PDB file of C-alpha atoms in Angstrom:
ATOM      1  CA  UNK A   5      28.233 -46.484  15.789  1.00 82.00           C
ATOM      2  CA  UNK A   6      28.459 -43.085  17.418  1.00 82.00           C
ATOM      3  CA  UNK A   7      29.130 -43.036  21.155  1.00 82.00           C
ATOM      4  CA  UNK A   8      26.515 -40.294  21.386  1.00 85.00           C
ATOM      5  CA  UNK A   9      23.462 -40.588  19.097  1.00 85.00           C
ATOM      6  CA  UNK A  10      23.655 -37.548  16.766  1.00 86.00           C
ATOM      7  CA  UNK A  11      19.932 -36.912  17.220  1.00 85.00           C
ATOM      8  CA  UNK A  12      20.633 -36.021  20.862  1.00 85.00           C
ATOM      9  CA  UNK A  13      23.026 -33.238  19.865  1.00 87.00           C
ATOM     10  CA  UNK A  14      21.244 -29.892  19.917  1.00 85.00           C
ATOM     11  CA  UNK A  15      21.341 -27.085  17.411  1.00 87.00           C
ATOM     12  CA  UNK A  16      24.613 -25.276  16.806  1.00 90.00           C
ATOM     13  CA  UNK A  17      25.129 -21.700  17.924  1.00 91.00           C
ATOM     14  CA  UNK A  18      24.670 -20.051  14.539  1.00 91.00           C
ATOM     15  CA  UNK A  19      25.293 -16.305  14.044  1.00 93.00           C
ATOM     16  CA  UNK A  20      22.107 -14.448  13.145  1.00 89.00           C
ATOM     17  CA  UNK A  21      23.583 -13.215   9.867  1.00 94.00           C
ATOM     18  CA  UNK A  22      24.503 -16.703   8.689  1.00 94.00           C
ATOM     19  CA  UNK A  23      21.121 -18.110   9.668  1.00 90.00           C
ATOM     20  CA  UNK A  24      19.321 -15.327   7.806  1.00 91.00           C
ATOM     21  CA  UNK A  25      21.499 -15.946   4.745  1.00 95.00           C
ATOM     22  CA  UNK A  26      20.295 -19.548   4.427  1.00 94.00           C
ATOM     23  CA  UNK A  27      16.837 -19.458   6.022  1.00 91.00           C
ATOM     24  CA  UNK A  28      15.735 -16.253   4.271  1.00 93.00           C
ATOM     25  CA  UNK A  29      16.045 -17.616   0.701  1.00 95.00           C
ATOM     26  CA  UNK A  30      14.295 -20.805   1.866  1.00 94.00           C
ATOM     27  CA  UNK A  31      11.237 -18.858   3.018  1.00 93.00           C
ATOM     28  CA  UNK A  32      11.095 -16.601  -0.034  1.00 95.00           C
ATOM     29  CA  UNK A  33      11.730 -19.321  -2.625  1.00 97.00           C
ATOM     30  CA  UNK A  34       9.016 -21.586  -1.227  1.00 96.00           C
ATOM     31  CA  UNK A  35       6.509 -18.727  -1.115  1.00 95.00           C
ATOM     32  CA  UNK A  36       7.336 -17.978  -4.754  1.00 97.00           C
ATOM     33  CA  UNK A  37       6.902 -21.677  -5.563  1.00 97.00           C
ATOM     34  CA  UNK A  38       3.462 -21.725  -3.957  1.00 97.00           C
ATOM     35  CA  UNK A  39       2.305 -18.546  -5.716  1.00 96.00           C
ATOM     36  CA  UNK A  40       3.489 -19.814  -9.105  1.00 97.00           C
ATOM     37  CA  UNK A  41       1.938 -23.228  -8.525  1.00 97.00           C
ATOM     38  CA  UNK A  42      -1.423 -21.651  -7.644  1.00 97.00           C
ATOM     39  CA  UNK A  43      -1.242 -19.479 -10.755  1.00 96.00           C
ATOM     40  CA  UNK A  44      -0.381 -22.373 -13.071  1.00 95.00           C
ATOM     41  CA  UNK A  45      -3.083 -24.626 -11.664  1.00 96.00           C
ATOM     42  CA  UNK A  46      -5.667 -21.863 -12.127  1.00 95.00           C
ATOM     43  CA  UNK A  47      -4.703 -21.567 -15.793  1.00 94.00           C
ATOM     44  CA  UNK A  48      -4.277 -25.240 -16.682  1.00 94.00           C
ATOM     45  CA  UNK A  49      -6.903 -26.736 -14.345  1.00 95.00           C
ATOM     46  CA  UNK A  50      -4.323 -29.297 -13.193  1.00 95.00           C
ATOM     47  CA  UNK A  51      -2.538 -29.272  -9.849  1.00 96.00           C
ATOM     48  CA  UNK A  52       0.831 -27.505  -9.818  1.00 94.00           C
ATOM     49  CA  UNK A  53       2.120 -29.600  -6.891  1.00 96.00           C
ATOM     50  CA  UNK A  54       1.260 -33.330  -6.683  1.00 96.00           C
ATOM     51  CA  UNK A  55      -1.982 -33.558  -4.726  1.00 96.00           C
ATOM     52  CA  UNK A  56      -1.058 -36.084  -2.036  1.00 96.00           C
ATOM     53  CA  UNK A  57       2.183 -34.250  -1.304  1.00 96.00           C
ATOM     54  CA  UNK A  58       0.195 -31.040  -0.836  1.00 96.00           C
ATOM     55  CA  UNK A  59      -1.645 -32.849   1.964  1.00 96.00           C
ATOM     56  CA  UNK A  60       1.633 -33.997   3.527  1.00 95.00           C
ATOM     57  CA  UNK A  61       3.125 -30.522   3.169  1.00 94.00           C
ATOM     58  CA  UNK A  62       0.229 -28.717   4.818  1.00 94.00           C
ATOM     59  CA  UNK A  63       0.241 -31.284   7.646  1.00 94.00           C
ATOM     60  CA  UNK A  64       3.893 -30.455   8.347  1.00 93.00           C
ATOM     61  CA  UNK A  65       3.399 -26.700   8.162  1.00 91.00           C
ATOM     62  CA  UNK A  66       0.190 -26.688  10.220  1.00 91.00           C
ATOM     63  CA  UNK A  67       1.805 -28.763  12.962  1.00 90.00           C
ATOM     64  CA  UNK A  68       4.833 -26.467  13.114  1.00 87.00           C
ATOM     65  CA  UNK A  69       2.681 -23.351  13.082  1.00 89.00           C
ATOM     66  CA  UNK A  70       0.081 -24.225  15.694  1.00 89.00           C
ATOM     67  CA  UNK A  71       1.174 -27.293  17.656  1.00 86.00           C
ATOM     68  CA  UNK A  72       4.959 -27.313  18.101  1.00 84.00           C
ATOM     69  CA  UNK A  73       7.423 -24.874  19.651  1.00 78.00           C
ATOM     70  CA  UNK A  74       8.796 -22.307  17.217  1.00 75.00           C
ATOM     71  CA  UNK A  75      10.610 -18.998  17.293  1.00 73.00           C
ATOM     72  CA  UNK A  76       8.229 -16.079  16.578  1.00 79.00           C
ATOM     73  CA  UNK A  77       9.876 -15.383  13.199  1.00 78.00           C
ATOM     74  CA  UNK A  78       9.732 -19.010  12.069  1.00 79.00           C
ATOM     75  CA  UNK A  79       6.112 -19.292  13.199  1.00 85.00           C
ATOM     76  CA  UNK A  80       5.183 -16.287  11.052  1.00 86.00           C
ATOM     77  CA  UNK A  81       6.898 -17.825   8.026  1.00 86.00           C
ATOM     78  CA  UNK A  82       5.172 -21.149   8.628  1.00 87.00           C
ATOM     79  CA  UNK A  83       1.832 -19.385   8.938  1.00 92.00           C
ATOM     80  CA  UNK A  84       2.300 -17.724   5.533  1.00 92.00           C
ATOM     81  CA  UNK A  85       3.156 -21.104   4.037  1.00 92.00           C
ATOM     82  CA  UNK A  86      -0.004 -22.587   5.561  1.00 93.00           C
ATOM     83  CA  UNK A  87      -2.137 -19.857   3.970  1.00 94.00           C
ATOM     84  CA  UNK A  88      -0.740 -20.636   0.511  1.00 95.00           C
ATOM     85  CA  UNK A  89      -1.086 -24.368   1.092  1.00 94.00           C
ATOM     86  CA  UNK A  90      -4.760 -24.010   1.996  1.00 95.00           C
ATOM     87  CA  UNK A  91      -5.277 -22.658  -1.538  1.00 96.00           C
ATOM     88  CA  UNK A  92      -3.150 -25.466  -2.963  1.00 97.00           C
ATOM     89  CA  UNK A  93      -5.197 -28.010  -0.999  1.00 96.00           C
ATOM     90  CA  UNK A  94      -8.410 -26.551  -2.420  1.00 97.00           C
ATOM     91  CA  UNK A  95      -6.956 -26.870  -5.922  1.00 97.00           C
ATOM     92  CA  UNK A  96      -5.862 -30.424  -5.152  1.00 97.00           C
ATOM     93  CA  UNK A  97      -9.402 -31.307  -4.110  1.00 96.00           C
ATOM     94  CA  UNK A  98     -10.819 -29.676  -7.231  1.00 96.00           C
ATOM     95  CA  UNK A  99      -8.338 -30.674  -9.945  1.00 96.00           C
ATOM     96  CA  UNK A 100      -6.554 -33.649  -8.374  1.00 95.00           C
ATOM     97  CA  UNK A 101      -9.044 -36.318  -9.548  1.00 95.00           C
ATOM     98  CA  UNK A 102      -7.944 -35.692 -13.145  1.00 94.00           C
ATOM     99  CA  UNK A 103      -4.556 -37.213 -12.320  1.00 93.00           C
ATOM    100  CA  UNK A 104      -6.142 -40.288 -10.724  1.00 93.00           C
ATOM    101  CA  UNK A 105      -8.783 -41.522 -13.186  1.00 93.00           C
ATOM    102  CA  UNK A 106      -8.928 -44.945 -11.503  1.00 94.00           C
ATOM    103  CA  UNK A 107     -10.509 -43.280  -8.454  1.00 94.00           C
ATOM    104  CA  UNK A 108     -13.862 -41.549  -8.313  1.00 96.00           C
ATOM    105  CA  UNK A 109     -13.707 -37.912  -7.285  1.00 96.00           C
ATOM    106  CA  UNK A 110     -15.289 -38.800  -3.948  1.00 96.00           C
ATOM    107  CA  UNK A 111     -12.822 -41.595  -3.193  1.00 97.00           C
ATOM    108  CA  UNK A 112      -9.896 -39.416  -4.219  1.00 97.00           C
ATOM    109  CA  UNK A 113     -10.954 -36.582  -1.914  1.00 97.00           C
ATOM    110  CA  UNK A 114     -11.516 -38.871   1.036  1.00 97.00           C
ATOM    111  CA  UNK A 115      -8.125 -40.480   0.454  1.00 97.00           C
ATOM    112  CA  UNK A 116      -6.532 -37.020   0.293  1.00 97.00           C
ATOM    113  CA  UNK A 117      -8.144 -36.144   3.617  1.00 97.00           C
ATOM    114  CA  UNK A 118      -6.889 -39.441   5.039  1.00 97.00           C
ATOM    115  CA  UNK A 119      -3.322 -38.667   3.975  1.00 97.00           C
ATOM    116  CA  UNK A 120      -3.630 -35.220   5.573  1.00 96.00           C
ATOM    117  CA  UNK A 121      -4.691 -36.703   8.925  1.00 95.00           C
ATOM    118  CA  UNK A 122      -2.095 -39.496   8.792  1.00 96.00           C
ATOM    119  CA  UNK A 123       0.729 -37.090   7.913  1.00 95.00           C
ATOM    120  CA  UNK A 124      -0.253 -34.765  10.755  1.00 94.00           C
ATOM    121  CA  UNK A 125      -0.028 -37.638  13.235  1.00 94.00           C
ATOM    122  CA  UNK A 126       3.349 -38.737  11.821  1.00 93.00           C
ATOM    123  CA  UNK A 127       4.767 -35.207  12.107  1.00 93.00           C
ATOM    124  CA  UNK A 128       3.640 -34.895  15.718  1.00 92.00           C
ATOM    125  CA  UNK A 129       4.869 -38.375  16.681  1.00 92.00           C
ATOM    126  CA  UNK A 130       8.116 -37.767  14.822  1.00 90.00           C
ATOM    127  CA  UNK A 131       8.612 -34.493  16.672  1.00 89.00           C
ATOM    128  CA  UNK A 132       8.214 -36.356  19.952  1.00 89.00           C
ATOM    129  CA  UNK A 133      10.330 -39.342  18.889  1.00 89.00           C
ATOM    130  CA  UNK A 134      13.303 -37.288  17.696  1.00 86.00           C
ATOM    131  CA  UNK A 135      12.634 -34.173  19.794  1.00 86.00           C
ATOM    132  CA  UNK A 136      12.370 -32.574  16.380  1.00 86.00           C
ATOM    133  CA  UNK A 137      10.774 -29.351  17.578  1.00 80.00           C
ATOM    134  CA  UNK A 138      11.683 -27.335  14.500  1.00 83.00           C
ATOM    135  CA  UNK A 139      10.600 -30.081  12.087  1.00 86.00           C
ATOM    136  CA  UNK A 140      14.066 -30.495  10.572  1.00 89.00           C
ATOM    137  CA  UNK A 141      14.038 -34.301  10.415  1.00 90.00           C
ATOM    138  CA  UNK A 142      10.437 -34.661   9.273  1.00 91.00           C
ATOM    139  CA  UNK A 143      10.850 -31.768   6.832  1.00 92.00           C
ATOM    140  CA  UNK A 144      13.927 -33.271   5.168  1.00 94.00           C
ATOM    141  CA  UNK A 145      12.321 -36.722   5.023  1.00 93.00           C
ATOM    142  CA  UNK A 146       9.207 -35.261   3.360  1.00 94.00           C
ATOM    143  CA  UNK A 147      11.355 -33.450   0.792  1.00 95.00           C
ATOM    144  CA  UNK A 148      12.545 -36.711  -0.806  1.00 96.00           C
ATOM    145  CA  UNK A 149       9.110 -38.042  -1.901  1.00 95.00           C
ATOM    146  CA  UNK A 150       8.009 -34.482  -2.696  1.00 96.00           C
ATOM    147  CA  UNK A 151      10.872 -34.038  -5.159  1.00 97.00           C
ATOM    148  CA  UNK A 152      10.375 -37.506  -6.625  1.00 97.00           C
ATOM    149  CA  UNK A 153       6.639 -36.897  -7.034  1.00 96.00           C
ATOM    150  CA  UNK A 154       7.227 -34.037  -9.473  1.00 97.00           C
ATOM    151  CA  UNK A 155       9.145 -36.368 -11.781  1.00 97.00           C
ATOM    152  CA  UNK A 156       6.405 -38.983 -11.435  1.00 96.00           C
ATOM    153  CA  UNK A 157       3.731 -36.354 -12.171  1.00 95.00           C
ATOM    154  CA  UNK A 158       5.528 -35.256 -15.333  1.00 96.00           C
ATOM    155  CA  UNK A 159       5.858 -38.843 -16.543  1.00 95.00           C
ATOM    156  CA  UNK A 160       2.285 -39.773 -15.602  1.00 93.00           C
ATOM    157  CA  UNK A 161       0.729 -36.832 -17.445  1.00 93.00           C
ATOM    158  CA  UNK A 162       3.011 -37.179 -20.422  1.00 93.00           C
ATOM    159  CA  UNK A 163       3.133 -33.404 -20.737  1.00 93.00           C
ATOM    160  CA  UNK A 164       4.144 -30.247 -18.878  1.00 94.00           C
ATOM    161  CA  UNK A 165       0.538 -29.304 -18.139  1.00 94.00           C
ATOM    162  CA  UNK A 166       0.239 -27.595 -14.751  1.00 94.00           C
ATOM    163  CA  UNK A 167       3.990 -27.116 -14.534  1.00 95.00           C
ATOM    164  CA  UNK A 168       6.512 -24.413 -15.413  1.00 95.00           C
ATOM    165  CA  UNK A 169      10.250 -23.910 -15.326  1.00 96.00           C
ATOM    166  CA  UNK A 170       9.809 -21.101 -12.829  1.00 97.00           C
ATOM    167  CA  UNK A 171       8.053 -23.417 -10.380  1.00 97.00           C
ATOM    168  CA  UNK A 172      10.793 -26.018 -10.874  1.00 97.00           C
ATOM    169  CA  UNK A 173      13.621 -23.535 -10.314  1.00 98.00           C
ATOM    170  CA  UNK A 174      11.992 -21.784  -7.332  1.00 97.00           C
ATOM    171  CA  UNK A 175      11.333 -25.164  -5.704  1.00 97.00           C
ATOM    172  CA  UNK A 176      14.944 -26.230  -6.280  1.00 97.00           C
ATOM    173  CA  UNK A 177      16.281 -23.004  -4.771  1.00 98.00           C
ATOM    174  CA  UNK A 178      13.980 -23.293  -1.747  1.00 96.00           C
ATOM    175  CA  UNK A 179      14.916 -26.933  -1.181  1.00 96.00           C
ATOM    176  CA  UNK A 180      18.631 -26.251  -1.597  1.00 97.00           C
ATOM    177  CA  UNK A 181      18.659 -23.449   0.963  1.00 97.00           C
ATOM    178  CA  UNK A 182      16.507 -25.525   3.322  1.00 95.00           C
ATOM    179  CA  UNK A 183      19.220 -28.161   3.124  1.00 96.00           C
ATOM    180  CA  UNK A 184      21.941 -25.586   3.756  1.00 96.00           C
ATOM    181  CA  UNK A 185      19.971 -24.434   6.796  1.00 94.00           C
ATOM    182  CA  UNK A 186      19.933 -28.019   8.078  1.00 94.00           C
ATOM    183  CA  UNK A 187      23.682 -28.333   7.550  1.00 95.00           C
ATOM    184  CA  UNK A 188      24.377 -25.074   9.401  1.00 95.00           C
ATOM    185  CA  UNK A 189      22.038 -25.692  12.326  1.00 93.00           C
ATOM    186  CA  UNK A 190      22.692 -29.435  12.762  1.00 93.00           C
ATOM    187  CA  UNK A 191      26.202 -30.133  11.408  1.00 93.00           C
ATOM    188  CA  UNK A 192      26.488 -33.445  13.285  1.00 91.00           C
ATOM    189  CA  UNK A 193      23.156 -34.935  12.125  1.00 92.00           C
ATOM    190  CA  UNK A 194      24.400 -37.178   9.336  1.00 92.00           C
ATOM    191  CA  UNK A 195      21.008 -38.443   8.195  1.00 93.00           C
ATOM    192  CA  UNK A 196      20.349 -34.904   6.949  1.00 94.00           C
ATOM    193  CA  UNK A 197      23.609 -35.093   4.977  1.00 94.00           C
ATOM    194  CA  UNK A 198      22.132 -38.006   3.036  1.00 96.00           C
ATOM    195  CA  UNK A 199      18.586 -36.705   2.593  1.00 97.00           C
ATOM    196  CA  UNK A 200      19.522 -33.249   1.305  1.00 97.00           C
ATOM    197  CA  UNK A 201      21.759 -34.361  -1.615  1.00 97.00           C
ATOM    198  CA  UNK A 202      19.124 -36.961  -2.509  1.00 98.00           C
ATOM    199  CA  UNK A 203      16.277 -34.518  -2.967  1.00 97.00           C
ATOM    200  CA  UNK A 204      18.476 -31.829  -4.551  1.00 97.00           C
ATOM    201  CA  UNK A 205      19.552 -34.383  -7.180  1.00 98.00           C
ATOM    202  CA  UNK A 206      15.874 -35.234  -7.802  1.00 98.00           C
ATOM    203  CA  UNK A 207      15.017 -31.532  -8.123  1.00 98.00           C
ATOM    204  CA  UNK A 208      17.796 -30.977 -10.666  1.00 98.00           C
ATOM    205  CA  UNK A 209      16.694 -34.044 -12.629  1.00 98.00           C
ATOM    206  CA  UNK A 210      13.138 -32.662 -12.690  1.00 98.00           C
ATOM    207  CA  UNK A 211      14.363 -29.295 -14.021  1.00 98.00           C
ATOM    208  CA  UNK A 212      16.159 -31.058 -16.888  1.00 98.00           C
ATOM    209  CA  UNK A 213      13.254 -33.392 -17.684  1.00 97.00           C
ATOM    210  CA  UNK A 214      10.682 -30.586 -17.605  1.00 97.00           C
ATOM    211  CA  UNK A 215      12.822 -28.405 -19.872  1.00 97.00           C
ATOM    212  CA  UNK A 216      13.090 -31.246 -22.394  1.00 96.00           C
ATOM    213  CA  UNK A 217       9.349 -31.916 -22.219  1.00 95.00           C
ATOM    214  CA  UNK A 218       8.464 -28.277 -22.842  1.00 95.00           C
ATOM    215  CA  UNK A 219      10.785 -28.056 -25.831  1.00 94.00           C
ATOM    216  CA  UNK A 220       9.253 -31.219 -27.300  1.00 94.00           C
ATOM    217  CA  UNK A 221       5.820 -29.630 -26.946  1.00 93.00           C
ATOM    218  CA  UNK A 222       6.931 -26.402 -28.620  1.00 92.00           C
ATOM    219  CA  UNK A 223       6.244 -24.585 -25.366  1.00 91.00           C
ATOM    220  CA  UNK A 224       8.882 -21.877 -24.668  1.00 92.00           C
ATOM    221  CA  UNK A 225      10.428 -23.015 -21.369  1.00 91.00           C
ATOM    222  CA  UNK A 226      11.342 -19.554 -20.079  1.00 91.00           C
ATOM    223  CA  UNK A 227       8.391 -17.532 -21.382  1.00 86.00           C
ATOM    224  CA  UNK A 228       6.491 -16.499 -18.253  1.00 79.00           C
ATOM    225  CA  UNK A 229       3.233 -16.311 -20.197  1.00 74.00           C
ATOM    226  CA  UNK A 230       3.961 -19.367 -22.304  1.00 63.00           C
ATOM    227  CA  UNK A 231       1.117 -21.238 -24.018  1.00 65.00           C
ATOM    228  CA  UNK A 232      -0.268 -24.193 -22.055  1.00 66.00           C
ATOM    229  CA  UNK A 233       0.958 -27.646 -23.035  1.00 65.00           C
ATOM    230  CA  UNK A 234      -0.689 -28.973 -26.172  1.00 58.00           C
ATOM    231  CA  UNK A 235      -1.540 -25.594 -27.740  1.00 50.00           C
ATOM    232  CA  UNK A 236       1.612 -25.220 -29.824  1.00 45.00           C
ATOM    233  CA  UNK A 237       3.216 -27.300 -32.562  1.00 41.00           C
ATOM    234  CA  UNK A 238       5.948 -29.712 -31.435  1.00 43.00           C
ATOM    235  CA  UNK A 239       9.356 -28.107 -31.736  1.00 39.00           C
ATOM    236  CA  UNK A 240      10.787 -30.899 -33.931  1.00 39.00           C
ATOM    237  CA  UNK A 241       8.082 -30.845 -36.595  1.00 38.00           C
ATOM    238  CA  UNK A 242       8.004 -27.061 -36.632  1.00 39.00           C
ATOM    239  CA  UNK A 243      11.745 -26.928 -37.167  1.00 40.00           C
ATOM    240  CA  UNK A 244      11.524 -29.370 -40.064  1.00 40.00           C
ATOM    241  CA  UNK A 245       8.865 -27.290 -41.774  1.00 42.00           C
ATOM    242  CA  UNK A 246      10.496 -23.885 -41.409  1.00 40.00           C
ATOM    243  CA  UNK A 247      14.195 -24.722 -41.281  1.00 43.00           C
ATOM    244  CA  UNK A 248      14.683 -22.333 -38.390  1.00 40.00           C
ATOM    245  CA  UNK A 249      14.863 -24.804 -35.466  1.00 41.00           C
ATOM    246  CA  UNK A 250      13.094 -24.927 -32.092  1.00 38.00           C
ATOM    247  CA  UNK A 251      14.302 -21.492 -31.022  1.00 38.00           C
ATOM    248  CA  UNK A 252      12.048 -19.837 -33.586  1.00 35.00           C
ATOM    249  CA  UNK A 253       9.019 -20.508 -31.357  1.00 36.00           C
ATOM    250  CA  UNK A 254      10.277 -18.772 -28.212  1.00 36.00           C
ATOM    251  CA  UNK A 255       7.636 -16.208 -27.372  1.00 36.00           C
ATOM    252  CA  UNK A 256       4.885 -17.526 -29.667  1.00 34.00           C
ATOM    253  CA  UNK A 257       1.473 -18.419 -28.288  1.00 36.00           C
ATOM    254  CA  UNK A 258      -1.222 -17.057 -26.042  1.00 34.00           C
ATOM    255  CA  UNK A 259      -0.607 -16.058 -22.442  1.00 34.00           C
ATOM    256  CA  UNK A 260      -0.531 -18.770 -19.467  1.00 33.00           C
ATOM    257  CA  UNK A 261       0.382 -21.376 -11.716  1.00 34.00           C
TER     258      UNK A 261
END
């Protein structure tokens, strides 16, 4: 074991330019993810980010924005994330019950509120336990179930409803640069070196699985205004009938979180 617990080692002295190069894309990519997720959920009437993880996410961001020490710039970024997540939480309350048919809408919403409160307590206690003032440990730990939950959501629904390749890619970029930020700021914190590759691998797997699902549905993966899942003919059957293959449907269908 280490002579000095890595968690006691403070942040590295990182040049402003290097920090901006990794933290900047993190902030932008996650804001893009939130905007796209809100848009897709509004169109498909299904949550764009798994509902219970929205509650965990907003608990983390709220705590870092209003309750823990932050630099002014980071606090402003966190505040913007909270604003978007309030909308996502509203959508989770409204559309989330559709993904949990075993629960009544009332039970689902109360359980979502319970997760929100529990996660807020965990973030605050974790910040105290690890002296994790900037939420690096709790943030990286949250990322693993968040990334896994997208794969679970895709499998549970059996379709790409509520999802898009642009959400998947923006989320992957934001998570990747968040991990790079952790590596730069805390190079000696080895737990982060395990968590980051884990969730990046899950994000990449989700991108591949979502792309395959959309092609099976005949839904053009990279069409920004692609038809919602279930409105087009499956790519395989369409290809058999026309002899042109799946690519012939790219760009077909009505406009689309």
